[in-house]
């Protein structure tokens, strides 16, 4: 399967021709090439390589999705998302991106995990604005329902923070995005897709645009049914919808280390429109 070119198509792509399916081994070479287009600042060892994609398929095939578009008569990957199952401690949620994805191999995937963790969402720049991200999120929502998981969690970057980092803290910026007073390229889209903010992940990833931070976002499964052998617990106990308040964010910010701003940008967790 040929990798999609770095050059934009001559005409605007037709959104109706996008096909979303589970990732298969024949998609892997093109997906590995797509990584370098979507994440050009990433160090070579930090890309999802062909070997890592194959490992994802081996570990959790039903949780890997690709968006295909006909190019030169062949369906070609133009976007993808990577997920795994996990048990998540919402009382101690601070973690780094590389910790979450086991350095890209997803070997911490737990087949009994109650939550789907969104480890990657990438869309080729020339194919953004076609609602591909929404289609991939819908594929993730469907697997959550089919597997009867509690819901989805992810770390959402806040790349728009770079335009406000001189006058706002990360917490203040996130609050204003949640309130709709500011629009963030990533977080605002995820809020529109039904995600709620649970907290801020400090020193999550080296992305100076986001102040090295991400927001912990949660989208619960309203159809979740606890196994018969387990006592029923309200979903809100594990992942309550969190409406940030200025006072709570200020207190939370003081208890965690201040963000640093490295000079090098590395891989975003989510890069889609």
JSON list of N, CA and C in Angstrom, two decimals, residues 114-116 140-142 144-145 148-154 193-198 217-225 234-242:
[
{"chain": "A", "resi": 114, "resn": "UNK", "atom": "N", "xyz": [-11.18, -1.52, 32.16]},
{"chain": "A", "resi": 114, "resn": "UNK", "atom": "CA", "xyz": [-12.54, -0.98, 32.09]},
{"chain": "A", "resi": 114, "resn": "UNK", "atom": "C", "xyz": [-12.62, 0.30, 31.26]},
{"chain": "A", "resi": 115, "resn": "UNK", "atom": "N", "xyz": [-11.48, 0.86, 30.91]},
{"chain": "A", "resi": 115, "resn": "UNK", "atom": "CA", "xyz": [-11.45, 2.12, 30.18]},
{"chain": "A", "resi": 115, "resn": "UNK", "atom": "C", "xyz": [-10.66, 1.97, 28.89]},
{"chain": "A", "resi": 116, "resn": "UNK", "atom": "N", "xyz": [-11.09, 2.70, 27.87]},
{"chain": "A", "resi": 116, "resn": "UNK", "atom": "CA", "xyz": [-10.33, 2.79, 26.62]},
{"chain": "A", "resi": 116, "resn": "UNK", "atom": "C", "xyz": [-9.48, 4.04, 26.69]},
{"chain": "A", "resi": 140, "resn": "UNK", "atom": "N", "xyz": [-14.24, 4.76, 17.99]},
{"chain": "A", "resi": 140, "resn": "UNK", "atom": "CA", "xyz": [-13.83, 4.48, 19.37]},
{"chain": "A", "resi": 140, "resn": "UNK", "atom": "C", "xyz": [-15.04, 4.37, 20.29]},
{"chain": "A", "resi": 141, "resn": "UNK", "atom": "N", "xyz": [-16.02, 5.23, 20.10]},
{"chain": "A", "resi": 141, "resn": "UNK", "atom": "CA", "xyz": [-17.23, 5.15, 20.93]},
{"chain": "A", "resi": 141, "resn": "UNK", "atom": "C", "xyz": [-17.93, 3.80, 20.74]},
{"chain": "A", "resi": 142, "resn": "UNK", "atom": "N", "xyz": [-17.96, 3.33, 19.51]},
{"chain": "A", "resi": 142, "resn": "UNK", "atom": "CA", "xyz": [-18.63, 2.06, 19.23]},
{"chain": "A", "resi": 142, "resn": "UNK", "atom": "C", "xyz": [-17.91, 0.88, 19.88]},
{"chain": "A", "resi": 144, "resn": "UNK", "atom": "N", "xyz": [-16.16, 1.02, 22.58]},
{"chain": "A", "resi": 144, "resn": "UNK", "atom": "CA", "xyz": [-16.44, 1.15, 24.02]},
{"chain": "A", "resi": 144, "resn": "UNK", "atom": "C", "xyz": [-17.79, 0.53, 24.35]},
{"chain": "A", "resi": 145, "resn": "UNK", "atom": "N", "xyz": [-18.79, 0.79, 23.52]},
{"chain": "A", "resi": 145, "resn": "UNK", "atom": "CA", "xyz": [-20.12, 0.22, 23.76]},
{"chain": "A", "resi": 145, "resn": "UNK", "atom": "C", "xyz": [-20.12, -1.29, 23.57]},
{"chain": "A", "resi": 148, "resn": "UNK", "atom": "N", "xyz": [-18.52, -3.04, 26.36]},
{"chain": "A", "resi": 148, "resn": "UNK", "atom": "CA", "xyz": [-19.11, -2.66, 27.65]},
{"chain": "A", "resi": 148, "resn": "UNK", "atom": "C", "xyz": [-18.05, -2.07, 28.58]},
{"chain": "A", "resi": 149, "resn": "UNK", "atom": "N", "xyz": [-17.33, -1.07, 28.08]},
{"chain": "A", "resi": 149, "resn": "UNK", "atom": "CA", "xyz": [-16.34, -0.38, 28.89]},
{"chain": "A", "resi": 149, "resn": "UNK", "atom": "C", "xyz": [-17.00, 0.83, 29.57]},
{"chain": "A", "resi": 150, "resn": "UNK", "atom": "N", "xyz": [-16.36, 1.30, 30.62]},
{"chain": "A", "resi": 150, "resn": "UNK", "atom": "CA", "xyz": [-16.90, 2.47, 31.34]},
{"chain": "A", "resi": 150, "resn": "UNK", "atom": "C", "xyz": [-16.86, 3.73, 30.49]},
{"chain": "A", "resi": 151, "resn": "UNK", "atom": "N", "xyz": [-15.89, 3.82, 29.59]},
{"chain": "A", "resi": 151, "resn": "UNK", "atom": "CA", "xyz": [-15.78, 4.99, 28.74]},
{"chain": "A", "resi": 151, "resn": "UNK", "atom": "C", "xyz": [-14.38, 5.15, 28.21]},
{"chain": "A", "resi": 152, "resn": "UNK", "atom": "N", "xyz": [-14.09, 6.37, 27.75]},
{"chain": "A", "resi": 152, "resn": "UNK", "atom": "CA", "xyz": [-12.79, 6.68, 27.17]},
{"chain": "A", "resi": 152, "resn": "UNK", "atom": "C", "xyz": [-12.07, 7.73, 28.01]},
{"chain": "A", "resi": 153, "resn": "UNK", "atom": "N", "xyz": [-10.77, 7.63, 28.04]},
{"chain": "A", "resi": 153, "resn": "UNK", "atom": "CA", "xyz": [-9.93, 8.66, 28.64]},
{"chain": "A", "resi": 153, "resn": "UNK", "atom": "C", "xyz": [-8.80, 8.98, 27.68]},
{"chain": "A", "resi": 154, "resn": "UNK", "atom": "N", "xyz": [-8.27, 10.17, 27.78]},
{"chain": "A", "resi": 154, "resn": "UNK", "atom": "CA", "xyz": [-7.15, 10.57, 26.93]},
{"chain": "A", "resi": 154, "resn": "UNK", "atom": "C", "xyz": [-6.50, 11.81, 27.52]},
{"chain": "A", "resi": 193, "resn": "UNK", "atom": "N", "xyz": [-17.12, 16.78, 21.02]},
{"chain": "A", "resi": 193, "resn": "UNK", "atom": "CA", "xyz": [-17.35, 15.35, 20.82]},
{"chain": "A", "resi": 193, "resn": "UNK", "atom": "C", "xyz": [-17.79, 14.65, 22.10]},
{"chain": "A", "resi": 194, "resn": "UNK", "atom": "N", "xyz": [-18.12, 15.41, 23.13]},
{"chain": "A", "resi": 194, "resn": "UNK", "atom": "CA", "xyz": [-18.70, 14.82, 24.32]},
{"chain": "A", "resi": 194, "resn": "UNK", "atom": "C", "xyz": [-17.73, 14.54, 25.45]},
{"chain": "A", "resi": 195, "resn": "UNK", "atom": "N", "xyz": [-16.47, 14.93, 25.31]},
{"chain": "A", "resi": 195, "resn": "UNK", "atom": "CA", "xyz": [-15.50, 14.73, 26.39]},
{"chain": "A", "resi": 195, "resn": "UNK", "atom": "C", "xyz": [-15.66, 15.81, 27.44]},
{"chain": "A", "resi": 196, "resn": "UNK", "atom": "N", "xyz": [-15.35, 15.45, 28.69]},
{"chain": "A", "resi": 196, "resn": "UNK", "atom": "CA", "xyz": [-15.36, 16.38, 29.79]},
{"chain": "A", "resi": 196, "resn": "UNK", "atom": "C", "xyz": [-13.97, 16.43, 30.41]},
{"chain": "A", "resi": 197, "resn": "UNK", "atom": "N", "xyz": [-13.63, 17.57, 30.96]},
{"chain": "A", "resi": 197, "resn": "UNK", "atom": "CA", "xyz": [-12.29, 17.76, 31.55]},
{"chain": "A", "resi": 197, "resn": "UNK", "atom": "C", "xyz": [-12.30, 17.24, 32.98]},
{"chain": "A", "resi": 198, "resn": "UNK", "atom": "N", "xyz": [-11.36, 16.35, 33.27]},
{"chain": "A", "resi": 198, "resn": "UNK", "atom": "CA", "xyz": [-11.24, 15.83, 34.63]},
{"chain": "A", "resi": 198, "resn": "UNK", "atom": "C", "xyz": [-10.11, 16.52, 35.40]},
{"chain": "A", "resi": 217, "resn": "UNK", "atom": "N", "xyz": [-9.08, 14.10, 29.81]},
{"chain": "A", "resi": 217, "resn": "UNK", "atom": "CA", "xyz": [-10.47, 14.18, 29.36]},
{"chain": "A", "resi": 217, "resn": "UNK", "atom": "C", "xyz": [-11.12, 12.80, 29.45]},
{"chain": "A", "resi": 218, "resn": "UNK", "atom": "N", "xyz": [-12.42, 12.81, 29.71]},
{"chain": "A", "resi": 218, "resn": "UNK", "atom": "CA", "xyz": [-13.18, 11.59, 29.92]},
{"chain": "A", "resi": 218, "resn": "UNK", "atom": "C", "xyz": [-14.49, 11.68, 29.14]},
{"chain": "A", "resi": 219, "resn": "UNK", "atom": "N", "xyz": [-14.83, 10.59, 28.46]},
{"chain": "A", "resi": 219, "resn": "UNK", "atom": "CA", "xyz": [-16.15, 10.47, 27.83]},
{"chain": "A", "resi": 219, "resn": "UNK", "atom": "C", "xyz": [-16.76, 9.15, 28.30]},
{"chain": "A", "resi": 220, "resn": "UNK", "atom": "N", "xyz": [-17.74, 9.24, 29.18]},
{"chain": "A", "resi": 220, "resn": "UNK", "atom": "CA", "xyz": [-18.33, 8.05, 29.77]},
{"chain": "A", "resi": 220, "resn": "UNK", "atom": "C", "xyz": [-19.26, 7.33, 28.79]},
{"chain": "A", "resi": 221, "resn": "UNK", "atom": "N", "xyz": [-19.43, 6.06, 29.04]},
{"chain": "A", "resi": 221, "resn": "UNK", "atom": "CA", "xyz": [-20.36, 5.23, 28.27]},
{"chain": "A", "resi": 221, "resn": "UNK", "atom": "C", "xyz": [-21.68, 5.15, 29.02]},
{"chain": "A", "resi": 222, "resn": "UNK", "atom": "N", "xyz": [-22.73, 5.84, 28.58]},
{"chain": "A", "resi": 222, "resn": "UNK", "atom": "CA", "xyz": [-24.00, 5.81, 29.31]},
{"chain": "A", "resi": 222, "resn": "UNK", "atom": "C", "xyz": [-24.66, 4.44, 29.30]},
{"chain": "A", "resi": 223, "resn": "UNK", "atom": "N", "xyz": [-24.21, 3.54, 28.42]},
{"chain": "A", "resi": 223, "resn": "UNK", "atom": "CA", "xyz": [-24.80, 2.21, 28.32]},
{"chain": "A", "resi": 223, "resn": "UNK", "atom": "C", "xyz": [-24.02, 1.17, 29.12]},
{"chain": "A", "resi": 224, "resn": "UNK", "atom": "N", "xyz": [-23.00, 1.61, 29.86]},
{"chain": "A", "resi": 224, "resn": "UNK", "atom": "CA", "xyz": [-22.18, 0.66, 30.61]},
{"chain": "A", "resi": 224, "resn": "UNK", "atom": "C", "xyz": [-23.01, -0.09, 31.64]},
{"chain": "A", "resi": 225, "resn": "UNK", "atom": "N", "xyz": [-22.80, -1.42, 31.69]},
{"chain": "A", "resi": 225, "resn": "UNK", "atom": "CA", "xyz": [-23.46, -2.27, 32.67]},
{"chain": "A", "resi": 225, "resn": "UNK", "atom": "C", "xyz": [-22.40, -2.99, 33.49]},
{"chain": "A", "resi": 234, "resn": "UNK", "atom": "N", "xyz": [-21.81, 3.98, 40.47]},
{"chain": "A", "resi": 234, "resn": "UNK", "atom": "CA", "xyz": [-22.14, 5.03, 39.52]},
{"chain": "A", "resi": 234, "resn": "UNK", "atom": "C", "xyz": [-20.91, 5.49, 38.77]},
{"chain": "A", "resi": 235, "resn": "UNK", "atom": "N", "xyz": [-21.07, 5.73, 37.48]},
{"chain": "A", "resi": 235, "resn": "UNK", "atom": "CA", "xyz": [-19.92, 6.14, 36.68]},
{"chain": "A", "resi": 235, "resn": "UNK", "atom": "C", "xyz": [-19.30, 7.41, 37.22]},
{"chain": "A", "resi": 236, "resn": "UNK", "atom": "N", "xyz": [-20.11, 8.26, 37.82]},
{"chain": "A", "resi": 236, "resn": "UNK", "atom": "CA", "xyz": [-19.59, 9.52, 38.33]},
{"chain": "A", "resi": 236, "resn": "UNK", "atom": "C", "xyz": [-18.57, 9.30, 39.44]},
{"chain": "A", "resi": 237, "resn": "UNK", "atom": "N", "xyz": [-18.64, 8.15, 40.13]},
{"chain": "A", "resi": 237, "resn": "UNK", "atom": "CA", "xyz": [-17.68, 7.89, 41.19]},
{"chain": "A", "resi": 237, "resn": "UNK", "atom": "C", "xyz": [-16.27, 7.76, 40.63]},
{"chain": "A", "resi": 238, "resn": "UNK", "atom": "N", "xyz": [-16.20, 7.18, 39.42]},
{"chain": "A", "resi": 238, "resn": "UNK", "atom": "CA", "xyz": [-14.88, 6.97, 38.82]},
{"chain": "A", "resi": 238, "resn": "UNK", "atom": "C", "xyz": [-14.45, 8.16, 37.99]},
{"chain": "A", "resi": 239, "resn": "UNK", "atom": "N", "xyz": [-15.38, 8.78, 37.31]},
{"chain": "A", "resi": 239, "resn": "UNK", "atom": "CA", "xyz": [-14.99, 9.86, 36.40]},
{"chain": "A", "resi": 239, "resn": "UNK", "atom": "C", "xyz": [-16.09, 10.89, 36.30]},
{"chain": "A", "resi": 240, "resn": "UNK", "atom": "N", "xyz": [-16.29, 11.62, 37.31]},
{"chain": "A", "resi": 240, "resn": "UNK", "atom": "CA", "xyz": [-17.36, 12.61, 37.34]},
{"chain": "A", "resi": 240, "resn": "UNK", "atom": "C", "xyz": [-17.10, 13.69, 36.31]},
{"chain": "A", "resi": 241, "resn": "UNK", "atom": "N", "xyz": [-18.17, 14.19, 35.71]},
{"chain": "A", "resi": 241, "resn": "UNK", "atom": "CA", "xyz": [-18.03, 15.33, 34.82]},
{"chain": "A", "resi": 241, "resn": "UNK", "atom": "C", "xyz": [-17.47, 16.49, 35.63]},
{"chain": "A", "resi": 242, "resn": "UNK", "atom": "N", "xyz": [-16.41, 17.05, 35.13]},
{"chain": "A", "resi": 242, "resn": "UNK", "atom": "CA", "xyz": [-15.65, 18.04, 35.89]},
{"chain": "A", "resi": 242, "resn": "UNK", "atom": "C", "xyz": [-15.78, 19.40, 35.22]}
]
